[in-house]
Backbone as JSON, one array per atom type, in Angstrom:
{
  "sequence": "MSFRKVVRQSKFRHVFGQPVKNDQCYEDIRVSRVTWDSTFCAVNPKFLAVIVEASGGGAFLVLPLSKTGRIDKAYPTVCGHTGPVLDIDWCPHNDEVIASGSEDCTVMVWQIPENGLTSPLTEPVVVLEGHTKRVGIIAWHPTARNVLLSAGCDNVVLIWNVGTAEELYRLDSLHPDLIYNVSWNHNGSLFCSACKDKSVRIIDPRRGTLMAEREKAHEGARPMRAIFLADGKVFTTGFSRMSERQLALWDPGARRFCLV",
  "N": [[0.85, -1.19, 0.0], [0.6, 2.17, -0.89], [1.26, 5.41, 0.31], [0.18, 8.58, -0.36], [1.0, 11.93, -0.09], [-1.33, 14.44, 0.38], [-1.55, 17.53, -1.02], [-2.68, 20.79, -1.02], [-3.19, 22.42, -4.02], [-1.97, 25.48, -5.19], [-1.53, 28.52, -6.9], [-0.35, 30.51, -5.51], [1.23, 29.46, -3.61], [4.03, 29.55, -3.21], [4.59, 32.21, -3.06], [5.83, 35.13, -1.67], [5.6, 38.03, 0.32], [7.42, 41.12, 0.46], [8.18, 43.15, 3.05], [8.03, 46.74, 3.13], [10.53, 49.29, 3.75], [10.88, 51.16, 6.83], [11.08, 53.93, 6.37], [9.52, 54.26, 4.19], [6.99, 53.91, 4.97], [3.97, 55.01, 6.67], [4.03, 56.39, 9.73], [3.12, 56.53, 13.25], [0.44, 57.41, 13.17], [-2.59, 58.19, 14.57], [-5.02, 56.3, 14.35], [-8.56, 56.4, 14.06], [-10.66, 55.1, 16.67], [-13.31, 54.64, 16.68], [-16.38, 52.84, 16.87], [-17.18, 51.45, 14.15], [-17.83, 49.9, 11.06], [-15.59, 50.32, 8.86], [-13.14, 51.36, 6.39], [-11.63, 53.48, 7.17], [-9.82, 54.99, 5.73], [-8.68, 56.57, 2.68], [-7.49, 56.8, -0.67], [-5.89, 58.49, -3.38], [-4.4, 59.43, -6.58], [-2.78, 61.51, -5.61], [-3.0, 62.03, -2.81], [-3.15, 60.64, 0.54], [-5.7, 59.88, 2.76], [-6.65, 59.67, 6.15], [-8.76, 58.7, 8.74], [-8.67, 60.0, 11.97], [-8.11, 59.94, 15.57], [-9.78, 62.36, 17.53], [-10.37, 65.08, 19.71], [-13.35, 66.52, 20.89], [-14.8, 66.49, 18.5], [-14.69, 65.5, 15.03], [-12.07, 64.33, 12.85], [-9.74, 64.16, 10.09], [-6.66, 63.1, 8.59], [-4.81, 64.43, 5.84], [-2.47, 63.46, 3.67], [0.25, 64.08, 1.48], [1.25, 61.68, -0.95], [3.97, 61.35, -1.08], [4.89, 62.01, 1.4], [6.16, 60.2, 3.52], [7.13, 58.18, 6.39], [7.65, 59.17, 9.84], [4.86, 60.74, 11.24], [4.21, 63.93, 12.37], [2.66, 64.7, 15.46], [1.42, 67.12, 15.6], [0.6, 67.65, 13.08], [-1.41, 69.27, 10.63], [-5.0, 68.9, 10.39], [-8.13, 67.96, 8.78], [-10.89, 69.29, 10.1], [-13.75, 69.87, 10.63], [-16.13, 68.69, 11.46], [-18.55, 68.09, 14.06], [-18.84, 65.71, 15.32], [-17.48, 62.34, 15.53], [-15.74, 61.33, 12.56], [-16.87, 59.03, 10.13], [-16.68, 57.94, 7.56], [-14.86, 58.43, 4.51], [-14.27, 59.71, 1.19], [-12.59, 60.1, -1.85], [-13.1, 62.37, -4.56], [-13.64, 61.14, -7.8], [-13.19, 62.71, -10.01], [-11.73, 64.92, -9.39], [-8.76, 65.36, -7.88], [-8.33, 66.81, -5.61], [-10.53, 67.09, -4.07], [-12.56, 65.96, -1.46], [-14.97, 63.99, 0.3], [-16.78, 63.67, 3.39], [-18.4, 61.73, 5.92], [-20.28, 61.8, 8.98], [-20.82, 61.28, 12.56], [-22.29, 63.44, 13.33], [-24.44, 63.67, 11.71], [-24.15, 64.91, 9.26], [-22.93, 65.51, 5.92], [-19.9, 66.51, 4.54], [-18.08, 68.4, 2.14], [-14.83, 68.88, 0.95], [-12.21, 71.09, -0.1], [-9.0, 70.44, -0.86], [-5.84, 71.98, -0.49], [-3.53, 72.4, -3.24], [-0.89, 71.53, -2.71], [-1.19, 70.17, -0.36], [-2.07, 70.23, 3.2], [-1.27, 73.03, 5.22], [-2.16, 74.23, 7.41], [-4.79, 73.76, 9.88], [-7.86, 72.66, 8.42], [-10.97, 73.93, 8.48], [-13.27, 74.87, 7.29], [-15.68, 73.7, 5.23], [-16.37, 73.19, 1.69], [-19.0, 72.73, 1.05], [-21.91, 71.88, 2.94], [-23.92, 69.13, 3.53], [-27.08, 68.41, 4.5], [-29.42, 66.15, 5.6], [-29.84, 63.71, 6.64], [-31.1, 61.93, 9.52], [-29.83, 60.48, 11.38], [-26.51, 59.22, 12.24], [-24.07, 59.42, 9.61], [-22.69, 56.97, 7.75], [-21.71, 56.04, 5.33], [-20.2, 56.95, 2.32], [-20.12, 57.7, -1.12], [-18.88, 58.61, -4.16], [-20.33, 59.35, -7.37], [-19.42, 57.38, -10.18], [-19.19, 58.4, -12.81], [-20.65, 60.78, -13.27], [-20.21, 64.2, -12.69], [-19.99, 65.94, -9.56], [-21.93, 64.49, -8.21], [-23.05, 62.74, -5.48], [-23.35, 60.0, -3.25], [-24.89, 59.21, -0.16], [-25.31, 57.33, 2.85], [-27.08, 56.54, 5.79], [-27.49, 55.75, 9.33], [-30.14, 55.95, 9.61], [-31.26, 54.36, 7.76], [-31.59, 55.37, 5.24], [-30.91, 56.27, 1.9], [-29.31, 58.84, 0.2], [-29.03, 60.79, -2.73], [-26.97, 63.29, -3.9], [-26.7, 66.56, -5.37], [-23.81, 68.04, -5.44], [-22.9, 70.51, -6.27], [-25.05, 72.28, -6.0], [-25.96, 71.71, -3.51], [-28.28, 70.21, -3.16], [-30.81, 67.71, -2.67], [-31.04, 65.07, -4.89], [-32.24, 62.56, -5.17], [-34.16, 60.64, -2.88], [-34.07, 57.75, -1.1], [-35.89, 56.01, 0.87], [-37.31, 53.78, 1.61], [-36.42, 51.3, 0.93], [-34.64, 49.82, 2.41], [-34.93, 47.94, 5.24], [-33.38, 47.79, 7.48], [-30.13, 48.39, 9.04], [-27.75, 49.72, 6.78], [-24.96, 48.21, 5.4], [-22.99, 48.6, 3.4], [-22.41, 50.33, 0.25], [-22.21, 50.19, -3.29], [-21.42, 51.52, -6.43], [-22.21, 50.61, -9.85], [-20.23, 50.19, -12.92], [-20.9, 52.32, -14.65], [-22.54, 53.9, -13.17], [-25.3, 53.66, -13.29], [-26.7, 51.95, -11.68], [-26.75, 50.84, -8.22], [-25.41, 48.61, -5.76], [-26.28, 47.17, -2.58], [-25.5, 46.09, 0.74], [-27.2, 44.77, 3.47], [-28.28, 44.75, 6.93], [-30.34, 42.96, 7.21], [-29.53, 40.75, 5.89], [-29.78, 40.71, 3.16], [-28.85, 41.3, -0.24], [-29.11, 43.97, -2.41], [-29.99, 45.34, -5.58], [-30.27, 48.45, -6.95], [-32.02, 50.95, -8.75], [-31.35, 54.19, -8.73], [-32.49, 56.44, -9.93], [-35.09, 55.8, -10.7], [-35.89, 54.92, -8.29], [-36.34, 52.28, -7.65], [-36.33, 48.77, -6.84], [-34.26, 46.59, -8.41], [-33.24, 44.02, -8.3], [-32.95, 41.38, -5.89], [-31.26, 39.53, -3.42], [-31.95, 37.37, -0.99], [-30.67, 36.41, 2.21], [-27.92, 36.23, 1.48], [-25.54, 35.72, 2.78], [-25.6, 33.78, 5.64], [-24.73, 34.27, 8.19], [-24.57, 36.27, 11.23], [-22.86, 38.38, 11.35], [-21.41, 41.44, 9.94], [-21.7, 41.99, 6.36], [-20.41, 42.51, 3.02], [-20.82, 44.04, -0.22], [-19.92, 44.4, -3.61], [-19.96, 45.91, -6.86], [-18.72, 44.43, -9.82], [-16.65, 44.97, -12.76], [-17.81, 43.63, -14.91], [-20.46, 43.55, -14.34], [-21.29, 41.65, -12.54], [-21.81, 40.71, -9.06], [-19.85, 40.82, -6.2], [-19.51, 39.35, -3.05], [-18.75, 39.42, 0.47], [-18.88, 37.64, 3.53], [-20.3, 35.81, 6.3], [-20.81, 32.44, 7.46], [-23.39, 30.52, 9.18], [-21.92, 29.37, 11.16], [-20.0, 31.19, 11.63], [-17.92, 31.15, 9.79], [-15.72, 32.45, 7.36], [-16.91, 33.68, 4.24], [-16.89, 33.9, 0.68], [-18.49, 35.1, -2.23], [-19.75, 34.99, -5.58], [-22.04, 36.6, -7.59], [-24.63, 36.54, -10.05], [-26.51, 39.01, -11.09], [-28.09, 39.3, -13.3], [-29.18, 36.9, -13.85], [-32.01, 34.68, -13.55], [-32.77, 34.31, -10.88], [-31.01, 35.83, -9.39], [-28.53, 34.45, -8.94], [-25.84, 32.31, -7.67], [-22.69, 32.34, -9.29]],
  "CA": [[0.0, 0.0, 0.0], [1.4, 3.4, -0.95], [0.6, 6.59, 0.88], [0.55, 9.78, -1.1], [0.65, 13.13, 0.67], [-2.24, 15.32, -0.34], [-1.19, 18.93, -0.84], [-3.58, 21.69, -1.75], [-2.49, 23.13, -5.08], [-2.28, 26.9, -5.27], [-0.51, 29.28, -7.62], [0.25, 31.46, -4.58], [1.85, 28.69, -2.53], [5.42, 29.94, -2.98], [4.7, 33.66, -3.22], [6.07, 35.77, -0.38], [5.68, 39.48, 0.26], [8.59, 41.76, 1.06], [7.75, 44.4, 3.69], [8.82, 47.92, 2.77], [11.31, 49.86, 4.85], [10.13, 52.1, 7.68], [11.04, 55.28, 5.82], [8.52, 54.28, 3.13], [5.7, 53.71, 5.62], [3.39, 56.15, 7.4], [4.11, 55.98, 11.13], [2.59, 57.39, 14.32], [-0.89, 57.94, 12.87], [-3.54, 57.75, 15.59], [-6.23, 55.95, 13.61], [-9.78, 56.46, 14.87], [-11.11, 53.87, 17.32], [-14.76, 54.65, 16.73], [-16.96, 51.54, 16.55], [-17.89, 51.49, 12.88], [-17.21, 49.0, 10.09], [-15.12, 51.17, 7.77], [-11.7, 51.26, 6.14], [-11.02, 54.64, 7.84], [-8.81, 55.65, 4.9], [-8.97, 56.66, 1.25], [-6.28, 57.22, -1.37], [-6.01, 58.81, -4.81], [-3.03, 59.57, -7.11], [-2.0, 62.57, -4.97], [-3.08, 62.11, -1.36], [-3.69, 59.61, 1.42], [-6.51, 60.44, 3.84], [-6.86, 58.7, 7.22], [-9.56, 59.21, 9.86], [-7.86, 59.9, 13.19], [-8.74, 60.31, 16.83], [-9.85, 63.81, 17.74], [-11.18, 65.46, 20.87], [-14.29, 67.59, 20.63], [-15.32, 66.47, 17.14], [-14.09, 64.49, 14.17], [-11.0, 64.86, 12.01], [-8.94, 63.2, 9.32], [-5.41, 63.59, 8.02], [-4.6, 64.35, 4.39], [-1.02, 63.45, 3.49], [0.77, 63.8, 0.14], [1.77, 60.32, -1.0], [5.43, 61.38, -0.9], [5.24, 62.32, 2.79], [6.22, 58.98, 4.3], [7.91, 58.29, 7.61], [6.93, 59.51, 11.07], [3.97, 61.9, 11.09], [4.18, 64.77, 13.57], [1.34, 64.75, 16.12], [0.84, 68.45, 15.38], [0.31, 67.82, 11.65], [-2.78, 69.81, 10.5], [-6.06, 67.97, 10.0], [-9.42, 68.48, 8.33], [-11.56, 69.12, 11.4], [-14.94, 70.7, 10.7], [-17.28, 67.97, 12.0], [-18.73, 68.15, 15.51], [-18.84, 64.33, 15.81], [-16.47, 61.52, 14.86], [-15.87, 61.03, 11.13], [-17.07, 57.6, 9.95], [-16.28, 57.5, 6.23], [-14.33, 59.46, 3.61], [-14.13, 59.22, -0.18], [-12.06, 61.09, -2.79], [-13.83, 62.56, -5.79], [-12.89, 60.54, -8.91], [-12.99, 63.69, -11.08], [-10.86, 66.0, -8.9], [-7.92, 64.75, -6.85], [-8.21, 67.7, -4.45], [-11.85, 67.19, -3.43], [-12.88, 64.78, -0.67], [-16.21, 64.08, 1.07], [-16.74, 62.96, 4.66], [-19.66, 61.55, 6.64], [-19.96, 61.88, 10.41], [-21.86, 61.04, 13.56], [-23.1, 64.65, 13.52], [-25.54, 63.54, 10.74], [-23.91, 65.72, 8.08], [-21.9, 65.2, 4.93], [-19.15, 67.72, 4.18], [-17.18, 68.29, 0.99], [-13.66, 69.71, 1.25], [-11.23, 71.38, -1.14], [-7.67, 70.34, -0.28], [-4.86, 72.76, -1.26], [-2.8, 71.61, -4.23], [0.32, 70.94, -2.12], [-1.51, 69.6, 0.94], [-2.44, 71.15, 4.28], [-0.24, 73.71, 6.01], [-2.85, 74.63, 8.64], [-6.05, 73.01, 9.99], [-8.94, 73.06, 7.51], [-12.21, 73.87, 9.26], [-14.41, 75.35, 6.52], [-15.95, 72.88, 4.04], [-16.92, 73.87, 0.52], [-20.45, 72.6, 1.15], [-22.43, 70.98, 3.98], [-25.14, 68.47, 3.06], [-27.87, 68.01, 5.66], [-30.65, 65.47, 5.19], [-29.98, 62.5, 7.45], [-31.52, 62.16, 10.9], [-28.89, 59.74, 12.22], [-25.14, 59.34, 11.76], [-23.82, 59.09, 8.21], [-21.55, 56.06, 7.78], [-21.31, 55.6, 3.99], [-20.05, 58.0, 1.32], [-19.64, 57.14, -2.39], [-19.05, 59.48, -5.32], [-20.77, 58.73, -8.61], [-18.2, 57.12, -10.95], [-19.11, 59.07, -14.12], [-21.28, 62.11, -13.26], [-19.54, 65.15, -11.79], [-20.74, 66.6, -8.48], [-23.01, 63.64, -7.72], [-22.53, 62.02, -4.32], [-24.3, 59.16, -2.5], [-24.64, 59.03, 1.27], [-26.26, 56.44, 3.52], [-26.95, 56.73, 7.23], [-28.1, 54.78, 10.24], [-31.6, 56.09, 9.49], [-31.62, 53.43, 6.69], [-31.94, 56.19, 4.09], [-29.87, 56.59, 0.92], [-29.54, 60.12, -0.46], [-28.17, 61.16, -3.85], [-26.84, 64.74, -3.8], [-26.0, 67.43, -6.3], [-22.9, 68.77, -4.56], [-22.76, 71.88, -6.75], [-26.15, 73.12, -5.5], [-26.29, 71.22, -2.16], [-29.66, 69.76, -3.19], [-31.11, 66.28, -2.81], [-31.58, 64.65, -6.19], [-33.13, 61.41, -4.91], [-34.21, 60.14, -1.51], [-34.54, 56.37, -1.09], [-36.11, 55.79, 2.31], [-38.23, 52.66, 1.87], [-35.88, 50.09, 0.32], [-33.82, 49.09, 3.38], [-35.62, 47.88, 6.53], [-32.41, 47.72, 8.58], [-28.88, 49.11, 8.85], [-27.04, 49.49, 5.52], [-23.55, 47.95, 5.67], [-22.16, 49.27, 2.4], [-23.02, 50.63, -1.04], [-21.22, 50.22, -4.37], [-21.94, 51.83, -7.76], [-21.69, 49.83, -10.98], [-19.16, 50.91, -13.63], [-21.36, 53.57, -15.27], [-23.35, 54.66, -12.23], [-26.74, 53.54, -13.54], [-27.25, 51.17, -10.57], [-25.83, 50.54, -7.13], [-25.8, 47.47, -4.92], [-26.13, 47.44, -1.15], [-25.6, 44.99, 1.69], [-28.01, 45.25, 4.58], [-28.28, 43.91, 8.12], [-31.36, 41.91, 7.08], [-28.84, 39.68, 5.16], [-30.11, 40.78, 1.74], [-28.1, 42.15, -1.17], [-30.09, 44.58, -3.3], [-29.55, 46.18, -6.69], [-31.26, 49.54, -6.95], [-31.95, 52.03, -9.73], [-31.65, 55.37, -7.91], [-33.3, 57.43, -10.65], [-36.48, 55.37, -10.6], [-36.19, 54.58, -6.9], [-36.92, 50.94, -7.67], [-35.5, 47.61, -6.56], [-34.13, 45.85, -9.65], [-33.01, 42.6, -7.96], [-32.67, 41.18, -4.46], [-30.87, 38.18, -3.0], [-32.12, 37.21, 0.45], [-29.73, 35.51, 2.89], [-26.7, 36.03, 0.68], [-24.7, 35.04, 3.77], [-26.54, 33.55, 6.73], [-24.17, 34.67, 9.47], [-25.09, 37.51, 11.8], [-21.83, 39.43, 11.28], [-21.58, 42.3, 8.75], [-21.25, 41.53, 5.06], [-20.14, 43.57, 2.05], [-21.12, 43.71, -1.62], [-19.41, 45.38, -4.57], [-20.16, 45.64, -8.28], [-17.53, 44.22, -10.63], [-16.71, 45.65, -14.05], [-18.66, 42.9, -15.85], [-21.85, 43.6, -13.89], [-21.56, 40.7, -11.47], [-21.7, 41.25, -7.7], [-18.99, 40.03, -5.33], [-19.86, 39.6, -1.65], [-18.04, 38.75, 1.56], [-19.73, 37.52, 4.71], [-20.02, 34.7, 7.21], [-21.82, 31.39, 7.56], [-24.0, 30.42, 10.51], [-20.87, 28.96, 12.1], [-19.02, 32.29, 11.63], [-16.83, 30.9, 8.86], [-15.68, 33.46, 6.31], [-17.4, 33.24, 2.94], [-16.84, 34.77, -0.49], [-19.46, 34.63, -3.22], [-19.9, 35.76, -6.82], [-23.45, 36.5, -7.97], [-25.03, 37.06, -11.36], [-27.83, 39.64, -10.89], [-28.88, 39.2, -14.52], [-29.84, 35.6, -13.89], [-33.43, 34.74, -13.2], [-33.01, 34.38, -9.45], [-29.88, 36.45, -8.73], [-27.94, 33.22, -8.42], [-24.39, 32.16, -7.61], [-22.03, 32.01, -10.56]],
  "C": [[0.89, 1.25, 0.0], [0.57, 4.56, -0.41], [1.1, 7.82, 0.13], [0.08, 11.0, -0.32], [-0.22, 14.04, -0.2], [-1.9, 16.76, -0.01], [-2.14, 19.79, -1.65], [-2.78, 22.49, -2.77], [-2.94, 24.58, -5.12], [-1.16, 27.62, -5.99], [0.21, 30.27, -6.71], [1.06, 30.76, -3.48], [3.27, 29.16, -2.2], [5.64, 31.44, -3.22], [4.84, 34.29, -1.84], [6.19, 37.28, -0.59], [6.93, 40.0, 0.95], [8.14, 43.07, 1.71], [8.65, 45.57, 3.3], [9.55, 48.46, 4.0], [10.48, 50.9, 5.59], [10.02, 53.49, 7.07], [10.09, 55.4, 4.63], [7.11, 54.01, 3.66], [5.21, 55.02, 6.24], [3.29, 55.72, 8.86], [3.5, 57.01, 12.06], [1.28, 58.08, 13.94], [-1.89, 57.35, 13.86], [-4.89, 57.48, 14.92], [-7.43, 55.92, 14.55], [-10.14, 55.09, 15.45], [-12.63, 53.79, 17.42], [-15.3, 53.29, 16.26], [-17.82, 51.64, 15.29], [-17.12, 50.64, 11.88], [-16.82, 49.8, 8.86], [-13.64, 50.96, 7.57], [-10.93, 52.39, 6.82], [-9.92, 55.3, 7.02], [-9.29, 55.69, 3.46], [-7.73, 57.22, 0.57], [-6.62, 57.55, -2.82], [-4.59, 59.03, -5.34], [-2.18, 60.63, -6.43], [-1.91, 62.46, -3.46], [-3.55, 60.8, -0.72], [-4.46, 60.3, 2.53], [-6.8, 59.34, 4.86], [-7.68, 59.35, 8.33], [-8.8, 58.96, 11.16], [-8.68, 60.26, 14.41], [-8.71, 61.83, 16.98], [-10.74, 64.09, 18.94], [-12.1, 66.61, 20.47], [-14.82, 67.63, 19.21], [-14.68, 65.36, 16.36], [-13.07, 65.11, 13.25], [-10.39, 63.75, 11.17], [-7.71, 63.91, 8.75], [-5.47, 63.5, 6.5], [-3.11, 64.52, 4.15], [-0.68, 63.28, 2.02], [1.4, 62.4, 0.13], [3.27, 60.27, -0.75], [5.84, 61.61, 0.55], [5.17, 61.06, 3.65], [7.09, 59.2, 5.54], [7.04, 58.64, 8.8], [6.13, 60.8, 10.87], [3.91, 62.66, 12.41], [2.76, 64.81, 14.15], [0.65, 66.09, 15.91], [0.5, 68.69, 13.91], [-1.14, 68.27, 11.48], [-3.76, 68.78, 9.96], [-7.23, 68.72, 9.38], [-10.39, 68.23, 9.48], [-12.8, 70.01, 11.55], [-16.16, 70.02, 11.3], [-17.34, 68.11, 13.51], [-18.82, 66.77, 16.15], [-17.8, 63.54, 15.06], [-16.78, 61.29, 13.39], [-15.93, 59.51, 10.96], [-16.61, 57.09, 8.58], [-15.81, 58.69, 5.42], [-14.18, 58.85, 2.22], [-13.64, 60.36, -1.07], [-12.94, 61.17, -4.03], [-13.03, 61.97, -6.95], [-12.57, 61.52, -10.04], [-12.08, 64.84, -10.67], [-10.07, 65.47, -7.72], [-7.77, 65.61, -5.6], [-9.54, 67.9, -3.73], [-12.15, 65.86, -2.73], [-14.16, 65.03, 0.12], [-16.08, 63.25, 2.34], [-18.14, 62.87, 5.25], [-19.37, 61.36, 8.12], [-21.14, 61.49, 11.28], [-22.73, 62.27, 13.79], [-24.22, 64.76, 12.49], [-25.34, 64.37, 9.48], [-22.89, 65.07, 7.16], [-21.23, 66.51, 4.57], [-18.22, 67.42, 3.02], [-16.08, 69.32, 1.15], [-12.79, 69.89, 0.02], [-9.85, 71.4, -0.49], [-6.7, 71.18, -1.12], [-4.0, 71.85, -2.13], [-1.59, 70.88, -3.64], [0.07, 70.34, -0.74], [-1.78, 70.67, 1.98], [-1.2, 71.74, 4.95], [-0.82, 74.22, 7.33], [-4.16, 73.87, 8.7], [-7.11, 73.57, 9.04], [-10.26, 72.85, 8.23], [-13.45, 74.27, 8.47], [-14.61, 74.49, 5.27], [-16.46, 73.74, 2.89], [-18.44, 73.85, 0.58], [-20.78, 71.63, 2.28], [-23.77, 70.44, 3.49], [-25.88, 67.9, 4.26], [-29.19, 67.4, 5.2], [-30.9, 64.21, 5.98], [-30.38, 62.86, 8.88], [-30.66, 61.38, 11.89], [-27.52, 59.77, 11.56], [-24.98, 58.8, 10.34], [-22.54, 58.24, 8.14], [-21.04, 55.63, 6.43], [-21.31, 56.78, 3.03], [-19.54, 57.36, 0.04], [-19.94, 58.12, -3.53], [-19.54, 58.69, -6.52], [-19.56, 58.55, -9.53], [-18.08, 57.91, -12.26], [-19.68, 60.49, -14.11], [-20.57, 63.02, -12.26], [-20.51, 65.7, -10.75], [-21.95, 65.79, -8.01], [-22.44, 62.71, -6.65], [-23.65, 61.23, -3.65], [-23.9, 59.13, -1.04], [-25.7, 58.12, 1.85], [-26.01, 56.53, 5.02], [-27.61, 55.63, 8.02], [-29.61, 54.97, 10.34], [-32.14, 55.21, 8.37], [-32.07, 54.15, 5.42], [-30.71, 56.39, 3.21], [-30.25, 57.89, 0.23], [-28.54, 60.3, -1.59], [-28.17, 62.69, -3.93], [-26.26, 65.35, -5.08], [-25.12, 68.33, -5.45], [-22.79, 70.24, -4.97], [-23.83, 72.82, -6.21], [-26.58, 72.75, -4.09], [-27.74, 70.76, -2.06], [-29.74, 68.24, -3.25], [-31.65, 66.03, -4.21], [-32.6, 63.53, -6.01], [-33.02, 61.02, -3.45], [-34.84, 58.74, -1.54], [-34.68, 55.94, 0.36], [-37.0, 54.59, 2.63], [-37.68, 51.32, 1.36], [-35.04, 49.25, 1.28], [-34.51, 49.1, 4.75], [-34.68, 47.9, 7.72], [-31.14, 48.45, 8.18], [-28.21, 48.72, 7.53], [-25.56, 49.34, 5.83], [-22.63, 48.64, 4.67], [-22.94, 49.46, 1.11], [-21.92, 50.68, -2.09], [-21.92, 50.5, -5.7], [-21.45, 50.8, -8.78], [-20.79, 50.73, -11.83], [-19.62, 52.22, -14.25], [-22.3, 54.38, -14.38], [-24.84, 54.6, -12.48], [-27.45, 52.8, -12.41], [-26.26, 51.18, -9.42], [-26.35, 49.31, -6.38], [-25.54, 47.82, -3.47], [-26.21, 46.14, -0.37], [-26.26, 45.53, 2.95], [-27.98, 44.26, 5.74], [-29.33, 42.82, 8.07], [-30.85, 40.74, 6.23], [-29.17, 39.66, 3.67], [-29.13, 41.68, 1.0], [-29.1, 42.67, -2.2], [-29.38, 45.34, -4.42], [-30.65, 47.19, -6.97], [-30.97, 50.51, -8.09], [-32.32, 53.32, -9.01], [-32.54, 56.39, -8.62], [-34.78, 57.08, -10.59], [-36.89, 55.1, -9.16], [-36.77, 53.19, -6.76], [-35.87, 49.88, -7.38], [-35.45, 46.74, -7.81], [-33.93, 44.35, -9.39], [-32.67, 42.52, -6.48], [-32.3, 39.72, -4.22], [-30.97, 38.11, -1.49], [-31.13, 36.19, 0.99], [-28.53, 35.18, 2.0], [-25.63, 35.34, 1.52], [-25.54, 34.95, 5.04], [-26.0, 33.92, 8.1], [-24.69, 36.02, 9.93], [-24.1, 38.67, 11.69], [-21.97, 40.23, 9.98], [-21.05, 41.66, 7.47], [-21.08, 42.74, 4.14], [-20.46, 43.08, 0.65], [-20.56, 44.8, -2.51], [-19.76, 44.93, -5.99], [-18.8, 45.41, -8.93], [-17.73, 44.85, -12.01], [-17.65, 44.95, -15.04], [-20.12, 42.84, -15.41], [-22.21, 42.58, -12.83], [-21.32, 41.36, -10.11], [-20.87, 40.29, -6.86], [-19.3, 40.37, -3.89], [-18.92, 38.86, -0.71], [-18.96, 38.73, 2.77], [-19.34, 36.31, 5.52], [-21.17, 33.69, 7.17], [-22.44, 31.42, 8.95], [-22.98, 30.06, 11.58], [-19.74, 29.98, 12.15], [-17.78, 31.98, 10.81], [-16.89, 31.94, 7.74], [-16.16, 32.87, 4.98], [-17.19, 34.33, 1.89], [-17.81, 34.22, -1.5], [-19.5, 35.57, -4.41], [-21.29, 35.51, -7.37], [-23.67, 37.1, -9.35], [-26.42, 37.68, -11.22], [-28.7, 39.58, -12.14], [-29.59, 37.87, -14.66], [-31.25, 35.7, -13.32], [-33.65, 34.92, -11.7], [-31.8, 34.95, -8.7], [-29.01, 35.37, -8.1], [-26.42, 33.29, -8.35], [-23.85, 31.81, -8.98], [-21.38, 30.64, -10.45]]
}
């Protein structure tokens, strides 16, 4: 009888990462400890933004990508919110414009100086007020200028015209529970959302209609995420009933929003 060792085959089996040197890292950044499921950072071709701890309100750092190494504790921040900042997102059409959502129920849009901050920035370009609870999700429209999506703990999704500070669309009846995340498709005609009720939804914001829904995409009680891929499919992460990590790829064009 011969015994053959069973080894899981993987193209990444012998791939190893090389950590960068300290002088190429960003050190001594006091990342926010607020209890919210967020990346707490955003990056574009010019700047890195990181939500940090702040007393008496909310703040985030904006660092030029070239400014690596130890960050001075006195480095200026963007600090106009009266509550902790929960999410930030760079405008895809202007590398010097960033939006932030906060526990103070507002969304603020900021113009960052071309060479970065030299003093604290406290005055936003525009303040968007429409949520009744904290705003935890911010997402710029991928193709239309000055169009921004926000979602709050009031289970409401708002689409804004940033140029006029007006609500374009209010979607307040499509999510019965907390919204975990939102992702636009490649041309911004639809967005998908993951919700605490364990459903993934695809929504047309202009019509305010639900185009497709997958109930119990992941059956675990822990938060899940959903993003649109370039080909129109939806990729989700979540947990099973036994709290095992799960990844799934869905085809929303199929008859029953099924697994690929």
